Short mmCIF file of C-alpha atoms and ligand atoms in Angstrom, two decimals:
data_model
loop_
_atom_site.label_atom_id
_atom_site.label_comp_id
_atom_site.label_asym_id
_atom_site.label_seq_id
_atom_site.Cartn_x
_atom_site.Cartn_y
_atom_site.Cartn_z
CA MET A 1070 -3.55 27.45 19.06
CA ASP A 1071 -2.25 23.91 19.53
CA LYS A 1072 1.41 23.18 20.29
CA ILE A 1073 3.50 20.06 19.97
CA LYS A 1074 5.68 18.92 22.86
CA ILE A 1075 8.60 16.59 22.18
CA ILE A 1076 11.11 15.03 24.55
CA GLY A 1077 14.14 14.28 22.42
CA GLY A 1078 16.45 11.30 22.45
CA ASN A 1079 14.42 8.29 21.30
CA PRO A 1080 15.68 6.52 18.17
CA LEU A 1081 12.66 5.76 15.96
CA PHE A 1082 11.92 2.18 14.89
CA GLY A 1083 9.00 0.73 12.97
CA LYS A 1084 6.70 1.45 10.06
CA VAL A 1085 5.14 4.69 8.81
CA PHE A 1086 2.31 4.53 6.27
CA ILE A 1087 2.77 7.25 3.68
CA SER A 1088 -0.44 9.14 2.82
CA GLY A 1089 -1.81 10.35 -0.50
CA ALA A 1090 0.03 13.35 -1.92
CA LYS A 1091 -1.42 16.71 -0.87
CA ASN A 1092 0.10 18.52 -3.85
CA THR A 1093 -1.47 16.01 -6.24
CA ALA A 1094 -4.86 15.99 -4.54
CA LEU A 1095 -5.24 19.78 -4.79
CA PRO A 1096 -5.08 20.19 -8.62
CA ILE A 1097 -6.86 16.88 -9.16
CA ILE A 1098 -9.81 17.94 -6.99
CA CYS A 1099 -10.07 21.14 -9.05
CA ALA A 1100 -9.90 19.12 -12.30
CA SER A 1101 -13.30 17.70 -11.29
CA LEU A 1102 -14.72 21.13 -12.26
CA LEU A 1103 -13.89 20.36 -15.91
CA THR A 1104 -16.83 17.95 -16.20
CA ASP A 1105 -20.49 17.99 -15.14
CA GLU A 1106 -20.24 14.25 -14.36
CA PRO A 1107 -19.15 12.83 -10.96
CA VAL A 1108 -15.42 12.42 -10.33
CA THR A 1109 -14.26 10.03 -7.60
CA ILE A 1110 -10.79 10.47 -6.14
CA LYS A 1111 -9.20 7.82 -3.94
CA ASN A 1112 -6.32 8.06 -1.45
CA ILE A 1113 -7.03 11.68 -0.44
CA PRO A 1114 -5.18 12.49 2.80
CA PHE A 1115 -6.95 13.82 5.91
CA LEU A 1116 -5.51 17.35 5.94
CA SER A 1117 -6.77 20.84 6.65
CA ASP A 1118 -5.72 22.00 3.15
CA ILE A 1119 -8.12 19.43 1.67
CA LYS A 1120 -10.91 20.67 3.98
CA SER A 1121 -10.22 24.25 2.89
CA LEU A 1122 -10.38 23.34 -0.79
CA ASN A 1123 -13.56 21.30 -0.24
CA ASN A 1124 -15.13 24.35 1.40
CA LEU A 1125 -14.29 26.43 -1.67
CA LEU A 1126 -15.81 23.84 -4.01
CA LEU A 1127 -18.94 23.65 -1.85
CA GLN A 1128 -19.35 27.38 -2.24
CA LEU A 1129 -18.95 27.04 -6.04
CA GLY A 1130 -21.88 24.59 -5.98
CA THR A 1131 -20.09 21.22 -6.02
CA ASP A 1132 -21.77 18.24 -4.31
CA ILE A 1133 -19.16 16.43 -2.22
CA SER A 1134 -19.53 13.00 -0.67
CA VAL A 1135 -16.77 11.65 1.55
CA ASN A 1136 -16.20 7.97 2.38
CA GLU A 1137 -13.43 6.40 4.40
CA GLU A 1138 -11.65 3.47 2.77
CA LEU A 1139 -8.81 1.15 3.76
CA LEU A 1140 -6.17 1.16 0.99
CA ASN A 1141 -3.08 -1.06 1.41
CA GLY A 1142 -3.64 -1.20 5.17
CA HIS A 1143 -4.02 2.56 5.56
CA ASN A 1144 -7.16 4.57 6.29
CA THR A 1145 -7.84 7.03 3.45
CA GLN A 1146 -10.63 9.20 2.07
CA THR A 1147 -12.45 8.47 -1.17
CA ILE A 1148 -14.27 11.62 -2.20
CA THR A 1149 -16.78 12.12 -5.02
CA TYR A 1150 -17.06 15.62 -6.48
CA HIS A 1151 -20.01 16.47 -8.72
CA THR A 1152 -20.59 19.90 -10.24
CA PRO A 1153 -23.57 19.67 -12.62
CA GLN A 1154 -23.78 23.48 -12.76
CA PRO A 1155 -21.74 25.85 -10.56
CA THR A 1156 -23.71 28.30 -8.47
CA SER A 1157 -20.78 30.73 -8.32
CA LEU A 1158 -17.64 31.38 -10.39
CA ILE A 1159 -15.93 33.38 -7.65
CA ALA A 1160 -13.07 32.18 -5.43
CA PRO A 1161 -13.24 34.72 -2.58
CA TYR A 1162 -10.38 36.21 -0.58
CA ASP A 1163 -11.12 34.27 2.61
CA PHE A 1164 -10.68 30.91 0.86
CA VAL A 1165 -7.61 31.81 -1.22
CA ARG A 1166 -5.94 33.51 1.75
CA LYS A 1167 -6.22 30.28 3.76
CA MET A 1168 -5.04 28.05 0.96
CA ARG A 1169 -3.19 29.50 -1.99
CA ALA A 1170 -3.68 26.36 -4.14
CA SER A 1171 -7.31 27.56 -4.44
CA TYR A 1172 -5.89 29.16 -7.59
CA TYR A 1173 -6.29 25.77 -9.30
CA VAL A 1174 -9.96 26.65 -9.95
CA LEU A 1175 -8.76 29.32 -12.40
CA GLY A 1176 -7.97 27.13 -15.42
CA PRO A 1177 -10.94 24.72 -15.10
CA LEU A 1178 -13.65 27.37 -14.49
CA LEU A 1179 -12.39 29.64 -17.26
CA ALA A 1180 -12.11 26.78 -19.76
CA LYS A 1181 -15.53 25.29 -19.02
CA TYR A 1182 -17.66 28.27 -17.90
CA ARG A 1183 -15.75 31.12 -19.65
CA HIS A 1184 -15.61 33.34 -16.57
CA VAL A 1185 -13.85 33.25 -13.21
CA GLU A 1186 -13.03 35.68 -10.43
CA LEU A 1187 -10.14 34.64 -8.22
CA SER A 1188 -8.79 36.59 -5.29
CA LEU A 1189 -5.04 37.09 -5.86
CA PRO A 1190 -3.22 34.94 -3.30
CA GLY A 1191 -0.37 37.39 -2.57
CA GLY A 1192 2.94 36.33 -1.04
CA CYS A 1193 3.61 34.07 1.90
CA ALA A 1194 6.39 33.26 4.36
CA ILE A 1195 8.60 31.62 1.73
CA GLY A 1196 8.45 34.36 -0.89
CA ALA A 1197 6.50 36.62 -3.24
CA ARG A 1198 4.93 33.70 -5.17
CA PRO A 1199 3.87 35.48 -8.36
CA MET A 1200 1.14 34.22 -10.76
CA ASP A 1201 2.37 35.95 -13.91
CA ILE A 1202 2.94 32.68 -15.82
CA HIS A 1203 -0.63 31.47 -15.16
CA LEU A 1204 -2.11 34.77 -16.31
CA THR A 1205 0.02 35.52 -19.39
CA SER A 1206 -0.45 31.93 -20.59
CA LEU A 1207 -4.24 32.22 -20.33
CA GLU A 1208 -4.02 35.53 -22.22
CA GLN A 1209 -2.06 33.76 -24.94
CA MET A 1210 -5.00 31.34 -25.12
CA GLY A 1211 -7.40 34.24 -25.78
CA ALA A 1212 -8.58 35.09 -22.24
CA ARG A 1213 -9.21 38.71 -21.23
CA ILE A 1214 -7.70 39.27 -17.82
CA GLU A 1215 -8.09 42.23 -15.52
CA ILE A 1216 -6.97 42.79 -11.95
CA LYS A 1217 -9.80 44.51 -10.05
CA ASN A 1218 -10.02 45.07 -6.29
CA GLY A 1219 -7.47 42.37 -5.57
CA TYR A 1220 -9.16 39.86 -7.86
CA VAL A 1221 -8.15 38.32 -11.17
CA VAL A 1222 -11.22 38.61 -13.39
CA ALA A 1223 -10.88 36.37 -16.45
CA ASP A 1224 -13.29 36.02 -19.36
CA THR A 1225 -13.45 34.43 -22.76
CA ASP A 1226 -16.30 34.76 -25.30
CA ASP A 1227 -15.65 31.38 -26.92
CA ARG A 1228 -13.61 28.35 -25.99
CA LEU A 1229 -10.01 29.15 -25.09
CA LYS A 1230 -7.69 28.70 -28.08
CA GLY A 1231 -4.68 26.43 -28.24
CA ALA A 1232 -1.36 28.31 -28.14
CA HIS A 1233 2.39 27.74 -28.11
CA ILE A 1234 3.50 28.80 -24.62
CA ALA A 1235 7.05 28.96 -23.21
CA PHE A 1236 7.23 29.28 -19.42
CA HIS A 1237 10.09 31.42 -18.05
CA SER A 1238 10.19 29.12 -14.93
CA ALA A 1239 9.11 25.49 -14.71
CA SER A 1240 6.20 26.34 -12.41
CA VAL A 1241 4.23 23.44 -10.94
CA GLY A 1242 1.12 25.54 -10.37
CA ALA A 1243 1.12 27.12 -13.83
CA THR A 1244 1.73 23.75 -15.51
CA CYS A 1245 -1.34 22.29 -13.73
CA ASN A 1246 -3.54 25.32 -14.42
CA ILE A 1247 -2.64 25.53 -18.11
CA LEU A 1248 -2.94 21.75 -18.59
CA MET A 1249 -6.49 21.91 -17.23
CA ALA A 1250 -7.41 24.98 -19.30
CA ALA A 1251 -5.90 23.56 -22.50
CA ALA A 1252 -7.66 20.21 -22.08
CA LEU A 1253 -10.96 21.91 -23.07
CA ALA A 1254 -9.49 24.52 -25.46
CA GLU A 1255 -10.03 24.60 -29.20
CA GLY A 1256 -6.92 23.33 -30.99
CA THR A 1257 -3.51 22.30 -29.76
CA THR A 1258 -1.51 23.84 -26.91
CA VAL A 1259 2.20 23.23 -26.46
CA ILE A 1260 3.82 24.09 -23.11
CA GLU A 1261 7.60 24.46 -23.24
CA ASN A 1262 9.62 24.34 -20.00
CA ALA A 1263 6.73 22.64 -18.18
CA ALA A 1264 7.30 21.29 -14.66
CA LYS A 1265 8.08 17.55 -14.52
CA GLU A 1266 7.11 16.82 -10.90
CA PRO A 1267 5.35 13.45 -10.37
CA GLU A 1268 2.24 15.41 -9.31
CA ILE A 1269 1.97 16.70 -12.90
CA ALA A 1270 2.20 13.22 -14.41
CA ASP A 1271 -0.61 12.08 -12.08
CA LEU A 1272 -2.82 14.98 -13.17
CA ILE A 1273 -2.12 14.11 -16.83
CA ARG A 1274 -3.07 10.46 -16.24
CA MET A 1275 -6.35 11.52 -14.66
CA LEU A 1276 -7.18 14.09 -17.38
CA ASN A 1277 -6.47 11.52 -20.11
CA LYS A 1278 -8.82 9.06 -18.36
CA MET A 1279 -11.47 11.83 -18.46
CA GLY A 1280 -11.11 11.99 -22.28
CA ALA A 1281 -8.34 14.60 -22.60
CA HIS A 1282 -5.53 14.06 -25.08
CA ILE A 1283 -2.21 15.06 -23.52
CA GLU A 1284 1.22 13.87 -24.60
CA GLY A 1285 4.70 14.37 -23.15
CA GLU A 1286 4.13 13.07 -19.58
CA ASN A 1287 7.36 13.34 -17.52
CA THR A 1288 9.02 15.65 -20.07
CA SER A 1289 9.31 19.43 -20.18
CA THR A 1290 7.32 19.75 -23.42
CA LEU A 1291 3.64 18.94 -23.07
CA THR A 1292 1.26 18.81 -26.03
CA ILE A 1293 -2.45 19.12 -25.28
CA TYR A 1294 -4.91 18.42 -28.09
CA GLY A 1295 -8.06 20.20 -26.84
CA VAL A 1296 -11.38 18.31 -26.70
CA LYS A 1297 -14.95 19.62 -26.41
CA LYS A 1298 -16.03 17.62 -23.38
CA LEU A 1299 -14.53 15.64 -20.53
CA HIS A 1300 -16.35 12.93 -18.59
CA GLY A 1301 -16.39 11.52 -15.05
CA VAL A 1302 -13.65 9.25 -13.75
CA THR A 1303 -12.39 7.33 -10.73
CA HIS A 1304 -8.74 8.02 -10.00
CA GLN A 1305 -6.38 7.02 -7.20
CA ILE A 1306 -3.72 9.61 -6.47
CA ILE A 1307 -0.05 8.83 -5.86
CA ASN A 1308 1.52 8.85 -2.39
CA ASP A 1309 3.25 11.86 -0.90
CA ARG A 1310 6.96 11.93 -1.75
CA ILE A 1311 7.58 14.91 0.53
CA GLU A 1312 5.95 13.19 3.52
CA ALA A 1313 8.04 10.07 2.77
CA GLY A 1314 11.24 12.16 2.51
CA SER A 1315 10.38 13.92 5.80
CA TYR A 1316 10.04 10.63 7.73
CA ALA A 1317 13.19 9.31 6.03
CA VAL A 1318 15.03 12.20 7.71
CA ALA A 1319 13.33 11.33 11.03
CA ALA A 1320 14.89 7.84 10.85
CA ALA A 1321 18.28 9.33 9.98
CA ILE A 1322 18.37 12.09 12.59
CA THR A 1323 17.36 9.75 15.46
CA LYS A 1324 19.73 6.97 14.26
CA GLY A 1325 16.76 4.64 13.96
CA ARG A 1326 15.23 2.45 11.26
CA ILE A 1327 11.90 3.28 9.65
CA GLU A 1328 10.09 1.42 6.88
CA LEU A 1329 8.14 3.88 4.74
CA ILE A 1330 5.18 1.82 3.56
CA ASN A 1331 3.73 2.71 0.13
CA ALA A 1332 6.52 5.22 -0.60
CA ASN A 1333 7.77 5.31 -4.19
CA PRO A 1334 11.60 5.48 -4.42
CA GLU A 1335 11.38 6.63 -8.06
CA TYR A 1336 10.10 10.00 -6.82
CA LEU A 1337 12.85 10.41 -4.23
CA LYS A 1338 16.03 9.55 -6.12
CA THR A 1339 17.91 12.77 -5.34
CA PRO A 1340 17.10 13.00 -1.60
CA LEU A 1341 17.73 9.26 -1.05
CA ASP A 1342 21.04 9.61 -2.84
CA ILE A 1343 22.01 12.46 -0.48
CA LEU A 1344 21.00 10.40 2.57
CA GLN A 1345 23.20 7.54 1.35
CA LYS A 1346 26.12 9.89 0.81
CA MET A 1347 25.62 11.15 4.37
CA GLY A 1348 25.98 7.59 5.68
CA VAL A 1349 22.39 6.26 5.85
CA LYS A 1350 21.51 2.80 4.51
CA ILE A 1351 18.55 2.64 2.11
CA GLU A 1352 16.87 -0.64 1.19
CA LEU A 1353 14.02 -0.99 -1.26
CA THR A 1354 11.23 -3.57 -1.06
CA PRO A 1355 8.38 -3.91 -3.59
CA ASN A 1356 6.15 -1.51 -1.62
CA SER A 1357 8.40 0.32 0.79
CA ILE A 1358 11.65 2.15 1.43
CA ILE A 1359 13.64 1.15 4.52
CA VAL A 1360 15.78 3.93 5.97
CA ASP A 1361 18.35 2.58 8.41
CA ALA A 1362 20.72 4.84 10.33
CA GLN A 1363 21.48 2.56 13.30
CA ASN A 1364 25.11 3.03 14.34
CA ALA A 1365 25.64 5.39 11.39
CA VAL A 1366 28.19 8.18 11.64
CA LEU A 1367 26.52 10.90 9.60
CA HIS A 1368 28.54 13.53 7.83
CA GLY A 1369 27.64 16.69 5.95
CA GLU A 1370 26.78 16.98 2.24
CA ASP A 1371 25.91 19.86 -0.07
CA ILE A 1372 22.42 20.30 -1.48
CA TYR A 1373 21.07 22.59 -4.15
CA THR A 1374 17.29 22.79 -4.49
CA ASP A 1375 16.01 22.60 -8.03
CA TYR A 1376 13.05 21.67 -10.20
CA TYR A 1377 12.23 17.94 -10.28
CA PRO A 1378 14.15 15.64 -10.57
CA GLY A 1379 16.53 17.93 -8.65
CA PHE A 1380 16.53 18.16 -4.86
CA PRO A 1381 13.03 19.33 -3.75
CA THR A 1382 12.80 22.69 -2.01
CA ASP A 1383 10.04 21.14 0.11
CA LEU A 1384 12.67 18.89 1.80
CA GLN A 1385 15.32 21.58 2.29
CA ALA A 1386 14.35 22.52 5.86
CA GLN A 1387 14.17 18.88 7.00
CA PHE A 1388 17.62 18.11 5.56
CA MET A 1389 18.99 21.23 7.20
CA ALA A 1390 17.89 19.87 10.61
CA LEU A 1391 19.77 16.65 9.83
CA MET A 1392 22.89 18.52 8.74
CA CYS A 1393 22.86 20.45 12.04
CA VAL A 1394 23.84 17.24 13.86
CA SER A 1395 26.01 15.63 11.15
CA GLU A 1396 29.80 15.79 11.28
CA GLY A 1397 31.54 18.48 9.24
CA ALA A 1398 30.05 21.21 7.08
CA SER A 1399 27.14 21.20 4.63
CA MET A 1400 26.24 23.88 2.14
CA ILE A 1401 22.58 24.42 1.26
CA THR A 1402 21.63 26.51 -1.76
CA GLU A 1403 17.95 27.41 -2.10
CA ASN A 1404 17.26 27.99 -5.75
CA ILE A 1405 13.43 28.03 -5.92
CA TRP A 1406 12.17 30.39 -3.21
CA GLU A 1407 13.76 33.69 -2.18
CA ASN A 1408 12.96 33.49 1.53
CA ARG A 1409 13.12 29.90 2.61
CA PHE A 1410 15.52 30.00 5.57
CA MET A 1411 12.97 31.11 8.17
CA HIS A 1412 13.70 27.96 10.20
CA VAL A 1413 17.38 28.97 10.63
CA PRO A 1414 16.98 31.33 13.63
CA GLU A 1415 14.77 28.75 15.36
CA LEU A 1416 17.29 25.94 14.78
CA MET A 1417 20.02 28.24 16.09
CA ARG A 1418 18.01 28.79 19.28
CA MET A 1419 18.36 25.04 19.75
CA GLY A 1420 22.14 25.26 19.42
CA ALA A 1421 22.67 24.80 15.67
CA ASN A 1422 25.63 26.48 13.97
CA ILE A 1423 24.35 27.98 10.69
CA ASN A 1424 25.55 30.94 8.65
CA VAL A 1425 23.22 32.32 6.01
CA HIS A 1426 24.84 34.17 3.09
CA GLY A 1427 22.44 36.44 1.23
CA HIS A 1428 19.04 34.89 0.54
CA ALA A 1429 20.14 31.72 -1.15
CA SER A 1430 22.99 29.98 0.70
CA ALA A 1431 23.54 28.60 4.14
CA ILE A 1432 26.54 26.85 5.65
CA VAL A 1433 25.69 24.40 8.37
CA ARG A 1434 28.48 23.22 10.65
CA GLY A 1435 27.54 20.10 12.55
CA VAL A 1436 27.30 20.31 16.35
CA LYS A 1437 27.51 17.44 18.87
CA LYS A 1438 24.06 18.11 20.30
CA LEU A 1439 21.00 20.34 20.11
CA SER A 1440 19.06 21.36 23.20
CA GLY A 1441 15.28 21.58 23.49
CA ALA A 1442 13.61 25.00 23.37
CA PRO A 1443 10.27 26.64 22.65
CA VAL A 1444 10.29 27.39 18.89
CA MET A 1445 7.95 29.01 16.40
CA SER A 1446 7.21 27.53 13.02
CA THR A 1447 6.71 29.76 10.01
CA ASP A 1448 5.56 27.39 7.28
CA LEU A 1449 4.65 23.79 6.72
CA ARG A 1450 8.05 22.25 5.94
CA ALA A 1451 9.95 24.50 8.38
CA SER A 1452 7.62 23.23 11.11
CA PHE A 1453 8.57 19.64 10.37
CA SER A 1454 12.27 20.54 10.53
CA LEU A 1455 11.74 21.87 14.07
CA ILE A 1456 9.99 18.63 15.06
CA LEU A 1457 13.01 16.74 13.70
CA ALA A 1458 15.39 18.91 15.69
CA GLY A 1459 13.22 18.35 18.78
CA LEU A 1460 13.37 14.58 18.32
CA VAL A 1461 17.14 14.59 18.69
CA ALA A 1462 17.57 17.53 21.10
CA GLU A 1463 18.28 17.10 24.80
CA GLY A 1464 15.19 17.85 26.87
CA GLU A 1465 11.87 19.38 25.90
CA THR A 1466 10.99 21.21 22.70
CA ILE A 1467 7.67 22.98 22.22
CA VAL A 1468 6.75 23.73 18.62
CA ASN A 1469 4.22 26.57 18.41
CA ARG A 1470 1.79 27.29 15.53
CA VAL A 1471 1.00 23.68 14.78
CA TYR A 1472 -1.70 24.63 12.27
CA HIS A 1473 1.04 24.74 9.62
CA LEU A 1474 1.71 21.03 10.17
CA ASP A 1475 -1.98 20.13 10.03
CA ARG A 1476 -2.10 21.58 6.52
CA GLY A 1477 0.25 18.98 5.14
CA TYR A 1478 1.12 16.09 7.51
CA GLU A 1479 -1.67 13.59 8.18
CA SER A 1480 -1.85 12.15 11.74
CA LEU A 1481 1.60 13.47 12.57
CA GLU A 1482 1.68 12.63 16.30
CA GLU A 1483 0.11 9.19 15.75
CA LYS A 1484 2.68 8.33 13.07
CA PHE A 1485 5.56 9.50 15.26
CA LYS A 1486 4.22 7.76 18.39
CA ALA A 1487 3.91 4.48 16.46
CA VAL A 1488 7.67 4.52 15.86
CA GLY A 1489 8.55 5.40 19.45
CA ALA A 1490 8.75 9.19 19.61
CA ASP A 1491 7.89 10.98 22.85
CA ILE A 1492 5.54 13.52 21.29
CA GLU A 1493 2.19 14.98 22.24
CA ARG A 1494 -0.17 17.72 21.15
CA ILE A 1495 -1.08 20.31 23.71
CA LYS A 1496 -4.51 21.65 22.90
CA GLU A 1497 -5.07 25.23 23.90
CA ALA A 1498 -8.37 27.01 24.09
CA ASP A 1499 -7.33 30.27 22.35
C1 UD1 B 1103 4.42 24.06 -5.66
C2 UD1 B 1103 4.23 23.35 -4.33
C3 UD1 B 1103 5.22 23.89 -3.31
C4 UD1 B 1103 6.66 23.76 -3.84
C5 UD1 B 1103 6.77 24.39 -5.23
C6 UD1 B 1103 8.13 24.14 -5.87
C7 UD1 B 1103 1.83 22.93 -4.36
C8 UD1 B 1103 0.50 23.24 -3.78
N1 UD1 B 1103 2.88 23.63 -3.87
O1 UD1 B 1103 4.16 25.44 -5.43
O2 UD1 B 1103 5.08 23.13 -2.11
O3 UD1 B 1103 7.56 24.41 -2.97
O4 UD1 B 1103 5.76 23.84 -6.11
O5 UD1 B 1103 8.37 22.79 -5.99
O6 UD1 B 1103 1.97 22.06 -5.20
N2 UD1 B 1103 6.94 31.42 -10.51
C9 UD1 B 1103 6.90 32.59 -11.23
N3 UD1 B 1103 5.72 32.95 -11.80
C10 UD1 B 1103 4.58 32.19 -11.71
C11 UD1 B 1103 4.64 30.99 -10.96
C12 UD1 B 1103 5.85 30.63 -10.37
O7 UD1 B 1103 7.89 33.32 -11.36
O8 UD1 B 1103 3.54 32.57 -12.28
C13 UD1 B 1103 8.23 31.03 -9.87
C14 UD1 B 1103 8.13 31.06 -8.34
O9 UD1 B 1103 8.38 32.35 -7.83
C15 UD1 B 1103 9.18 30.04 -7.93
C16 UD1 B 1103 9.14 29.01 -9.06
O10 UD1 B 1103 8.49 29.66 -10.16
O11 UD1 B 1103 10.45 30.62 -7.93
C17 UD1 B 1103 8.40 27.74 -8.73
O12 UD1 B 1103 7.07 28.04 -8.33
P1 UD1 B 1103 5.88 27.01 -8.56
O13 UD1 B 1103 6.43 25.74 -9.11
O14 UD1 B 1103 4.80 27.72 -9.31
O15 UD1 B 1103 5.36 26.74 -7.08
P2 UD1 B 1103 3.89 26.42 -6.65
O16 UD1 B 1103 3.19 25.67 -7.73
O17 UD1 B 1103 3.27 27.64 -6.08
#
């Protein structure tokens, strides 16, 4: 298993190109299953989660052709997915276990081919991660659903039927799955309390280009007028707001200045606002965000994770690392996941002063310095927070279990090296 070694202390200066959004690419790739025509998706990041999903689609019978393309000065993947007729309607355990977003095949396969078998993903490091909203919504649309041997087995004799569905939580995954299912259903579906994340709006734009009729983009009530057939499309996905927010914190924590090329400030209003309140300067240009913390005296702030446009849970760990070395106290309330403070004991091993109260709140009291240590990452975003802590710690930090980072951060060491970090990957033969 690879490790990352960091020698802390270098302020980071320069430009970071922000990649295509992983959490947009995943549902959008699965939306290609809604048509038997080719679907071309541009700006797909080079990530292991994308490889895992491609492997699942290959086993369903999708033809996949990958081309590299330079977009706005950044090397990206343009991938064409073509599924004239699936050879399997089963998403097996080994695929779903590796990448839980494999569950995005559920809505498209059921809507188009009227049968799907999906291994239940189960929980993960950040919490139980239930799928009840996905399943009860599909039942409301006329699907028969059974859980057999760890699999969801879903069937429908005819097209799914439009329904009026109210989600009990504004789930990103369920909103995507039900949007895709309803696009090919008979009649009109209304989703109340839908998620409003930018990833959802991008999926809606792509589905509408394929011939779907969806209204309510960027609101919590979505109306989907079902159509009989969807056609092929070329679609360029948005850039990754969580990657941009993560590198924004890297500039802040090292007291450097980083220009985040191709980042969209619209998607980051709440986290950028917090950074400004903490003492960081933010400048916007037509295609970038400049994060400048040179000579800044950073002080603590409170954050409360929430559904978009609230503070994203996927930036909570990174901001916690920053708060560890900011003056005064910060309170972090995690409102989305029940177990998302796994990075706390690791940050404390580096000298952070954090008190966790129950499952949902943590008080961080700023310390003058962190010191390098071997640390273990538990999930994707927690891993990045340990890298951030390592960048500012005295001495050497070794971050173990780097495979988490490879799931969601494209060319991490290259991007960090380009802005002056002392970072390297240590490859280990098992
Ligand atoms: C997505 C993101 C993940 C992010 C999360 C919240 C992807 C691939 N992952 O995950 O990085 O942290 O949004 O922004 O896009 N819930 C239920 N029942 C369900 C579904 C969800 O109770 O059927 C609850 C969850 O327990 C959680 C909340 O709803 O408390 C949000 O979950 P959801 O938005 O579904 O997260 P994901 O789509 O899995």
